[in-house]
PDB file of C-alpha atoms in Angstrom:
ATOM      1  CA  MET A   1       0.000   0.000   0.000  1.00  0.00           C
ATOM      2  CA  ALA A   2       1.472   3.345  -1.046  1.00  0.00           C
ATOM      3  CA  THR A   3       2.097   5.961   1.620  1.00  0.00           C
ATOM      4  CA  ARG A   4       1.274   9.597   1.096  1.00  0.00           C
ATOM      5  CA  GLY A   5       3.706  12.437   1.628  1.00  0.00           C
ATOM      6  CA  ARG A   6       7.448  12.380   2.040  1.00  0.00           C
ATOM      7  CA  PRO A   7       9.037   9.419   3.829  1.00  0.00           C
ATOM      8  CA  ARG A   8      10.154   9.909   7.398  1.00  0.00           C
ATOM      9  CA  GLU A   9      13.840  10.816   7.531  1.00  0.00           C
ATOM     10  CA  PHE A  10      14.498   9.906  11.164  1.00  0.00           C
ATOM     11  CA  ASP A  11      14.339   6.852  13.385  1.00  0.00           C
ATOM     12  CA  LEU A  12      11.429   7.022  15.836  1.00  0.00           C
ATOM     13  CA  ASP A  13      13.195   5.152  18.633  1.00  0.00           C
ATOM     14  CA  ASP A  14      16.303   7.317  18.291  1.00  0.00           C
ATOM     15  CA  ALA A  15      14.120  10.432  18.380  1.00  0.00           C
ATOM     16  CA  LEU A  16      12.346   9.162  21.509  1.00  0.00           C
ATOM     17  CA  ASP A  17      15.692   8.419  23.169  1.00  0.00           C
ATOM     18  CA  ARG A  18      16.653  12.042  22.600  1.00  0.00           C
ATOM     19  CA  ALA A  19      13.299  13.201  23.917  1.00  0.00           C
ATOM     20  CA  ILE A  20      13.850  11.081  27.032  1.00  0.00           C
ATOM     21  CA  GLU A  21      17.088  12.951  27.715  1.00  0.00           C
ATOM     22  CA  VAL A  22      15.383  16.341  27.386  1.00  0.00           C
ATOM     23  CA  PHE A  23      12.359  15.494  29.536  1.00  0.00           C
ATOM     24  CA  TRP A  24      14.629  13.815  32.069  1.00  0.00           C
ATOM     25  CA  ARG A  25      16.853  16.876  32.439  1.00  0.00           C
ATOM     26  CA  HIS A  26      14.160  19.562  32.354  1.00  0.00           C
ATOM     27  CA  GLY A  27      10.928  17.849  33.420  1.00  0.00           C
ATOM     28  CA  TYR A  28       7.727  18.025  31.412  1.00  0.00           C
ATOM     29  CA  GLU A  29       6.888  21.637  32.229  1.00  0.00           C
ATOM     30  CA  GLY A  30      10.459  22.842  31.734  1.00  0.00           C
ATOM     31  CA  THR A  31      10.740  21.295  28.274  1.00  0.00           C
ATOM     32  CA  SER A  32       9.682  23.433  25.328  1.00  0.00           C
ATOM     33  CA  LEU A  33       8.806  22.247  21.841  1.00  0.00           C
ATOM     34  CA  SER A  34      11.983  23.932  20.637  1.00  0.00           C
ATOM     35  CA  ASP A  35      13.987  21.925  23.188  1.00  0.00           C
ATOM     36  CA  LEU A  36      12.472  18.751  21.788  1.00  0.00           C
ATOM     37  CA  THR A  37      12.864  19.533  18.108  1.00  0.00           C
ATOM     38  CA  ASP A  38      16.453  20.724  18.592  1.00  0.00           C
ATOM     39  CA  ALA A  39      17.399  17.570  20.490  1.00  0.00           C
ATOM     40  CA  MET A  40      15.553  15.269  18.106  1.00  0.00           C
ATOM     41  CA  GLY A  41      16.909  16.986  15.008  1.00  0.00           C
ATOM     42  CA  ILE A  42      13.465  17.497  13.489  1.00  0.00           C
ATOM     43  CA  ASN A  43      11.090  20.386  12.890  1.00  0.00           C
ATOM     44  CA  ARG A  44       7.720  20.932  14.565  1.00  0.00           C
ATOM     45  CA  PRO A  45       5.592  19.578  11.701  1.00  0.00           C
ATOM     46  CA  SER A  46       7.651  16.357  11.785  1.00  0.00           C
ATOM     47  CA  LEU A  47       7.191  16.066  15.547  1.00  0.00           C
ATOM     48  CA  TYR A  48       3.441  16.562  15.220  1.00  0.00           C
ATOM     49  CA  ARG A  49       3.192  14.031  12.374  1.00  0.00           C
ATOM     50  CA  ALA A  50       5.248  11.399  14.191  1.00  0.00           C
ATOM     51  CA  PHE A  51       4.122  11.842  17.777  1.00  0.00           C
ATOM     52  CA  GLY A  52       1.062  14.122  17.840  1.00  0.00           C
ATOM     53  CA  SER A  53       1.913  16.656  20.560  1.00  0.00           C
ATOM     54  CA  LYS A  54       4.310  17.429  23.388  1.00  0.00           C
ATOM     55  CA  GLU A  55       2.102  15.462  25.792  1.00  0.00           C
ATOM     56  CA  ALA A  56       1.937  12.455  23.456  1.00  0.00           C
ATOM     57  CA  THR A  57       5.702  12.625  22.927  1.00  0.00           C
ATOM     58  CA  PHE A  58       6.247  12.601  26.670  1.00  0.00           C
ATOM     59  CA  LYS A  59       3.983   9.588  27.171  1.00  0.00           C
ATOM     60  CA  LEU A  60       5.738   7.674  24.399  1.00  0.00           C
ATOM     61  CA  ALA A  61       9.103   8.634  25.900  1.00  0.00           C
ATOM     62  CA  VAL A  62       8.033   7.378  29.332  1.00  0.00           C
ATOM     63  CA  ASP A  63       6.746   4.134  27.770  1.00  0.00           C
ATOM     64  CA  ARG A  64      10.082   3.584  26.017  1.00  0.00           C
ATOM     65  CA  TYR A  65      11.994   4.484  29.180  1.00  0.00           C
ATOM     66  CA  ALA A  66       9.997   1.888  31.116  1.00  0.00           C
ATOM     67  CA  ARG A  67      10.663  -0.808  28.503  1.00  0.00           C
ATOM     68  CA  VAL A  68      14.366  -0.103  27.975  1.00  0.00           C
ATOM     69  CA  ASP A  69      15.844   1.736  30.961  1.00  0.00           C
ATOM     70  CA  MET A  70      13.685  -0.024  33.543  1.00  0.00           C
ATOM     71  CA  ALA A  71      13.786  -3.558  32.137  1.00  0.00           C
ATOM     72  CA  TYR A  72      15.439  -4.556  35.415  1.00  0.00           C
ATOM     73  CA  VAL A  73      12.042  -4.339  37.140  1.00  0.00           C
ATOM     74  CA  SER A  74      10.801  -7.470  35.365  1.00  0.00           C
ATOM     75  CA  ASP A  75      14.023  -9.269  36.259  1.00  0.00           C
ATOM     76  CA  ALA A  76      13.532  -8.373  39.917  1.00  0.00           C
ATOM     77  CA  LEU A  77       9.922  -9.556  39.885  1.00  0.00           C
ATOM     78  CA  SER A  78      11.051 -12.969  38.647  1.00  0.00           C
ATOM     79  CA  ALA A  79      13.489 -13.465  41.550  1.00  0.00           C
ATOM     80  CA  PRO A  80      12.839 -16.639  43.577  1.00  0.00           C
ATOM     81  CA  THR A  81      11.993 -14.909  46.874  1.00  0.00           C
ATOM     82  CA  ALA A  82      10.237 -11.704  47.861  1.00  0.00           C
ATOM     83  CA  TYR A  83      13.324 -10.491  49.678  1.00  0.00           C
ATOM     84  CA  GLU A  84      15.478 -11.090  46.615  1.00  0.00           C
ATOM     85  CA  THR A  85      12.903  -9.219  44.513  1.00  0.00           C
ATOM     86  CA  ALA A  86      13.220  -6.177  46.787  1.00  0.00           C
ATOM     87  CA  HIS A  87      17.020  -6.539  46.968  1.00  0.00           C
ATOM     88  CA  ARG A  88      17.517  -6.801  43.205  1.00  0.00           C
ATOM     89  CA  TYR A  89      15.030  -4.066  42.407  1.00  0.00           C
ATOM     90  CA  LEU A  90      16.508  -1.469  44.747  1.00  0.00           C
ATOM     91  CA  LEU A  91      20.153  -2.169  43.903  1.00  0.00           C
ATOM     92  CA  ASP A  92      19.493  -2.296  40.150  1.00  0.00           C
ATOM     93  CA  ASN A  93      17.489   0.903  40.542  1.00  0.00           C
ATOM     94  CA  VAL A  94      20.511   2.615  42.113  1.00  0.00           C
ATOM     95  CA  ASP A  95      22.667   1.526  39.182  1.00  0.00           C
ATOM     96  CA  ALA A  96      20.084   2.853  36.711  1.00  0.00           C
ATOM     97  CA  ILE A  97      19.642   6.255  38.363  1.00  0.00           C
ATOM     98  CA  THR A  98      23.410   6.834  38.629  1.00  0.00           C
ATOM     99  CA  LEU A  99      24.401   5.601  35.170  1.00  0.00           C
ATOM    100  CA  PRO A 100      27.350   7.561  33.736  1.00  0.00           C
ATOM    101  CA  GLY A 101      26.392   9.531  30.663  1.00  0.00           C
ATOM    102  CA  ARG A 102      22.709   9.724  31.614  1.00  0.00           C
ATOM    103  CA  PRO A 103      20.914  12.306  33.746  1.00  0.00           C
ATOM    104  CA  PRO A 104      20.858  11.334  37.429  1.00  0.00           C
ATOM    105  CA  GLY A 105      17.567  10.237  38.897  1.00  0.00           C
ATOM    106  CA  CYS A 106      14.488   8.796  37.190  1.00  0.00           C
ATOM    107  CA  LEU A 107      12.490  10.177  34.264  1.00  0.00           C
ATOM    108  CA  SER A 108       9.156   9.093  35.721  1.00  0.00           C
ATOM    109  CA  ILE A 109       9.950  10.917  38.981  1.00  0.00           C
ATOM    110  CA  GLN A 110      11.745  13.996  37.631  1.00  0.00           C
ATOM    111  CA  GLY A 111       9.320  14.383  34.742  1.00  0.00           C
ATOM    112  CA  GLY A 112       6.449  15.488  36.933  1.00  0.00           C
ATOM    113  CA  LEU A 113       7.972  16.907  40.106  1.00  0.00           C
ATOM    114  CA  SER A 114       7.260  20.457  38.977  1.00  0.00           C
ATOM    115  CA  SER A 115       4.081  20.944  37.007  1.00  0.00           C
ATOM    116  CA  ALA A 116       1.678  23.696  36.064  1.00  0.00           C
ATOM    117  CA  PRO A 117      -2.094  23.366  36.609  1.00  0.00           C
ATOM    118  CA  GLN A 118      -2.592  22.771  32.879  1.00  0.00           C
ATOM    119  CA  ASP A 119      -0.300  19.738  33.119  1.00  0.00           C
ATOM    120  CA  ALA A 120      -2.598  17.858  35.504  1.00  0.00           C
ATOM    121  CA  GLY A 121      -3.063  15.150  32.853  1.00  0.00           C
ATOM    122  CA  ILE A 122       0.669  14.433  32.838  1.00  0.00           C
ATOM    123  CA  VAL A 123       0.765  14.278  36.637  1.00  0.00           C
ATOM    124  CA  ARG A 124      -2.132  11.797  36.608  1.00  0.00           C
ATOM    125  CA  TYR A 125      -0.441   9.759  33.891  1.00  0.00           C
ATOM    126  CA  LEU A 126       2.765   9.461  35.932  1.00  0.00           C
ATOM    127  CA  GLU A 127       0.769   8.617  39.059  1.00  0.00           C
ATOM    128  CA  GLU A 128      -0.994   5.854  37.141  1.00  0.00           C
ATOM    129  CA  ARG A 129       2.322   4.474  35.876  1.00  0.00           C
ATOM    130  CA  ARG A 130       3.719   4.401  39.406  1.00  0.00           C
ATOM    131  CA  ALA A 131       0.499   2.795  40.699  1.00  0.00           C
ATOM    132  CA  ASP A 132       0.765   0.106  38.025  1.00  0.00           C
ATOM    133  CA  ALA A 133       4.352  -0.646  39.067  1.00  0.00           C
ATOM    134  CA  GLU A 134       3.312  -0.782  42.718  1.00  0.00           C
ATOM    135  CA  ALA A 135       0.499  -3.180  41.835  1.00  0.00           C
ATOM    136  CA  ARG A 136       2.967  -5.516  40.103  1.00  0.00           C
ATOM    137  CA  PHE A 137       5.067  -5.667  43.266  1.00  0.00           C
ATOM    138  CA  ALA A 138       1.990  -6.175  45.441  1.00  0.00           C
ATOM    139  CA  GLU A 139       0.951  -9.094  43.234  1.00  0.00           C
ATOM    140  CA  ARG A 140       4.438 -10.600  43.538  1.00  0.00           C
ATOM    141  CA  PHE A 141       4.416 -10.274  47.321  1.00  0.00           C
ATOM    142  CA  ALA A 142       0.900 -11.711  47.562  1.00  0.00           C
ATOM    143  CA  ALA A 143       2.167 -14.747  45.666  1.00  0.00           C
ATOM    144  CA  ALA A 144       5.069 -14.970  48.123  1.00  0.00           C
ATOM    145  CA  ILE A 145       2.627 -15.020  51.040  1.00  0.00           C
ATOM    146  CA  GLU A 146       0.594 -17.723  49.323  1.00  0.00           C
ATOM    147  CA  ALA A 147       3.770 -19.771  48.783  1.00  0.00           C
ATOM    148  CA  GLY A 148       4.836 -19.387  52.406  1.00  0.00           C
ATOM    149  CA  ASP A 149       7.851 -17.265  51.490  1.00  0.00           C
ATOM    150  CA  LEU A 150       6.416 -14.377  53.531  1.00  0.00           C
ATOM    151  CA  ALA A 151       4.422 -14.546  56.755  1.00  0.00           C
ATOM    152  CA  ALA A 152       0.652 -14.654  56.354  1.00  0.00           C
ATOM    153  CA  ASP A 153       0.195 -11.434  58.339  1.00  0.00           C
ATOM    154  CA  GLU A 154       2.280  -9.359  55.920  1.00  0.00           C
ATOM    155  CA  ASP A 155       0.380  -6.878  53.744  1.00  0.00           C
ATOM    156  CA  PRO A 156       1.623  -7.137  50.146  1.00  0.00           C
ATOM    157  CA  ARG A 157       0.403  -3.629  49.325  1.00  0.00           C
ATOM    158  CA  ASP A 158       2.312  -2.165  52.252  1.00  0.00           C
ATOM    159  CA  LEU A 159       5.481  -3.965  51.165  1.00  0.00           C
ATOM    160  CA  ALA A 160       5.036  -2.752  47.597  1.00  0.00           C
ATOM    161  CA  ARG A 161       4.466   0.815  48.780  1.00  0.00           C
ATOM    162  CA  TYR A 162       7.554   0.539  50.982  1.00  0.00           C
ATOM    163  CA  ILE A 163       9.990  -0.396  48.234  1.00  0.00           C
ATOM    164  CA  THR A 164       8.521   1.957  45.632  1.00  0.00           C
ATOM    165  CA  THR A 165       8.689   4.824  48.125  1.00  0.00           C
ATOM    166  CA  VAL A 166      12.327   3.997  48.872  1.00  0.00           C
ATOM    167  CA  SER A 167      12.973   3.859  45.124  1.00  0.00           C
ATOM    168  CA  ALA A 168      11.391   7.284  44.567  1.00  0.00           C
ATOM    169  CA  GLY A 169      13.470   8.742  47.382  1.00  0.00           C
ATOM    170  CA  LEU A 170      16.626   7.269  45.879  1.00  0.00           C
ATOM    171  CA  ALA A 171      15.819   8.940  42.561  1.00  0.00           C
ATOM    172  CA  VAL A 172      15.326  12.337  44.185  1.00  0.00           C
ATOM    173  CA  GLN A 173      18.581  11.959  46.112  1.00  0.00           C
ATOM    174  CA  ALA A 174      20.452  10.896  42.956  1.00  0.00           C
ATOM    175  CA  ALA A 175      19.172  13.969  41.113  1.00  0.00           C
ATOM    176  CA  ALA A 176      20.398  16.083  44.037  1.00  0.00           C
ATOM    177  CA  GLY A 177      23.911  14.672  43.695  1.00  0.00           C
ATOM    178  CA  ALA A 178      24.070  11.597  45.952  1.00  0.00           C
ATOM    179  CA  THR A 179      26.634   9.054  44.746  1.00  0.00           C
ATOM    180  CA  ARG A 180      25.988   5.447  43.815  1.00  0.00           C
ATOM    181  CA  GLU A 181      27.900   4.266  46.877  1.00  0.00           C
ATOM    182  CA  GLU A 182      25.875   6.514  49.190  1.00  0.00           C
ATOM    183  CA  LEU A 183      22.608   5.303  47.726  1.00  0.00           C
ATOM    184  CA  LYS A 184      23.607   1.655  47.985  1.00  0.00           C
ATOM    185  CA  ARG A 185      24.214   2.177  51.683  1.00  0.00           C
ATOM    186  CA  VAL A 186      20.671   3.570  51.913  1.00  0.00           C
ATOM    187  CA  VAL A 187      19.360   0.449  50.144  1.00  0.00           C
ATOM    188  CA  HIS A 188      21.122  -1.887  52.552  1.00  0.00           C
ATOM    189  CA  ARG A 189      19.659   0.077  55.462  1.00  0.00           C
ATOM    190  CA  ALA A 190      16.165   0.037  53.925  1.00  0.00           C
ATOM    191  CA  LEU A 191      16.324  -3.708  53.278  1.00  0.00           C
ATOM    192  CA  LYS A 192      16.679  -4.294  57.008  1.00  0.00           C
ATOM    193  CA  GLY A 193      13.028  -3.287  57.219  1.00  0.00           C
ATOM    194  CA  PHE A 194      11.945  -5.801  54.597  1.00  0.00           C
ATOM    195  CA  PRO A 195      10.927  -9.261  55.870  1.00  0.00           C
ATOM    196  CA  ARG A 196      13.242 -12.153  55.197  1.00  0.00           C
ATOM    197  CA  PRO A 197      11.869 -15.557  54.201  1.00  0.00           C
ATOM    198  CA  SER A 198       9.967 -17.099  57.115  1.00  0.00           C
TER     199      SER A 198
END
């Protein structure tokens, strides 16, 4: 089937990777369309044709970030014990938020820390993404309780909220300049509050 118009002259994933960098460094509100088009090496009509809008570009960037930069989450969820899931997730998270050559912190945290009233949709979107991640951990910990890996009186939602809250705090601290070594010490301290296999 023939396509209309001129062919696209840029790679969509490469363009999204560049958008990730911009949103990560400046947040959603602090990123202008000019910031995006300059970083992506395209003009505004091309951005609109490929992605639709600044908001749509941000959502696609966050989706790609979750698939690529946060692939370690799925690895952690497949760990054999709940404790190992928490351990792997938090330590791999520290590595990801302090990766040389990338902005410190986390796109899904930094992206919406500062927002204008008109950006309420973006704030809700990021809240929903974080809630989805928390639900995945809660499901994993519920399975651990069912398997006898965690005590029956543990609340899987509380455990999920605990590690995702620690993770968010690590991201904020990384963006403020905390080193990988400092954050790993925080993780080891936080893991003392997570139940070991019963």
